Amino acid sequence: MERKHMSAFALYQSISTDQPPPAKKASLQVAEKKKKKKENGASKPNTVKAQLKPARKKIRKKPLKREEHMKEFTDNQEEEEECAGGDGEDIETFLADLAKVNNSRERASKLFQWLINPIPAKSFFRETWEKKPILVQRNNPDYYKGLFSTAEFDRILRQEDVQYGVNLDVTSYTNGKRETHNPPGRALPFTVWDFYEAGCSLRMLNPQAFSSTVWNVLSILQEQFGSMAGANVYLTPPGTQGFAPHYDDIEAFVVQLEGKKHWRVYNPRTEDEVLPGLSSPNFNQAEIGKPILEVVLEAGDLLYFPRGFIHQGDCLPDAHSLHITISSFQKNSWGDLLQKVVPAALEIAMEEDVEFRQGLPLDYLTYMGVQNSDKDDPRRAKFFSRVESLMKKLTNYAPVDAAVDQKSRDYLHDCLPPLLSPEELASSVKGARTRWECGQVMDVGAHITTQTRVRVLRAGCARLCSDGEAVHLYHTIDNSRTYHKEEPKSFEIKAEHTDAVEFLIHSYPKFVTVGSFPCDSAEDRITLAELLFERGIIHTAEPL
């Protein structure tokens, strides 16, 4: 006789004998408040031909298999990796200790290891990343203590300009119907908490704009991923569900902060939905099959699933749920890179190679095209052979480095600005002591000399990129905490200074003297150092 499967949720219910009976689900008193959320517009298309083609000229002096069953994770680690924090230590203390780590890449690695502990990061990226969901249950409700809280949610509503549809969504999912109930204007506690009491879920978008702790965590993690790290916070009343089953276009780390939530995760339905480039519409229950993972997340637990894995979460009757979803790797695939490479490569090839400019056969319309696809015509094979030959030849004209630079500009625009540690602040332009005091300007005489030791502020905060005519230094220093609120930040670097900027970037995390810059003169070295210091790109080993 086949053994009957009992889900984690059913098991949880069977052992929770001391819980009160489920409360009746609150009815939604929101008829007068309903307003459909407007869908965000698609990202603007990348115009790369003009940028990639000249840059390239200057430079020229089978889908993943899905796991059918979840492998249970145990504490028997195959690799040892150092992990700090998480053992009752408040995250602010952990982040303060992390700020003392000299290398921002190492800092990012340690923070990510803390996030997924006890899973070793190397085995995670080798065995799990982009492949399958994984669950970490810690039995430690304080593991993520201090990252975010319902009290912080309330503070933000009271003190910050939170706008419906921009910073906050009010949602519900009842009887298979997903609805958004956003009124216009500012989200004030009086109305928001009334929605919550009526059974609506609250989704705070970009909490990093309001929470310095979330900002700090994400600005560090983005160096681990080499891709923007974002977040949403979800607050769900007991016994309710706010969202329909769906999949996303990001790698998701669900961090349970308060209460409990029942999660179900499902395999991608087809190979076409493995690692998708766009999020899905809402599904009904009949479209998604049976879950491969069903679990109750409690405070301190973590659930990871790749893009394309369908998921839904509902709140248990006896507790509210607060979780933050940390996300990354949106539009960061090989295909996304090739979308920049191929059009530019084709334009270059047509300009430089006569074979790409030769005319098509006079009669190609008589044997090519869908209406001729079933014809057994030898001319079709010859035509396909010619196309294949040109496609192979196209790789010789692919401006890959220039395309990567174009993608890096997008990345730097997406990124959060760094949250400076007290030491970084004191040794950078943002913490300079120059001020107005007692009727006069004070401490204005501090100057950079050839003996001043400097380095870039963070490993990934700046990058040199050429458009074929000029070289610019793109950076994250002056970015907004709100996604794309500002235009990309860059400034021109003189041709004679590019080697020195590369030297600085490659020297990180070491401090180097200004006198060691590969410039033509001491005056050039100091001029460049002053420019980079004033722009916030570099800081000094000791406060000026």
XYZ file of C-alpha atoms in Angstrom, residues 435-442:
8
model
C 32.776 74.357 7.950
C 31.520 77.808 8.917
C 32.112 78.554 12.592
C 32.421 81.706 14.701
C 31.913 83.938 11.697
C 34.596 82.367 9.535
C 35.475 79.299 7.467
C 37.367 76.685 9.455
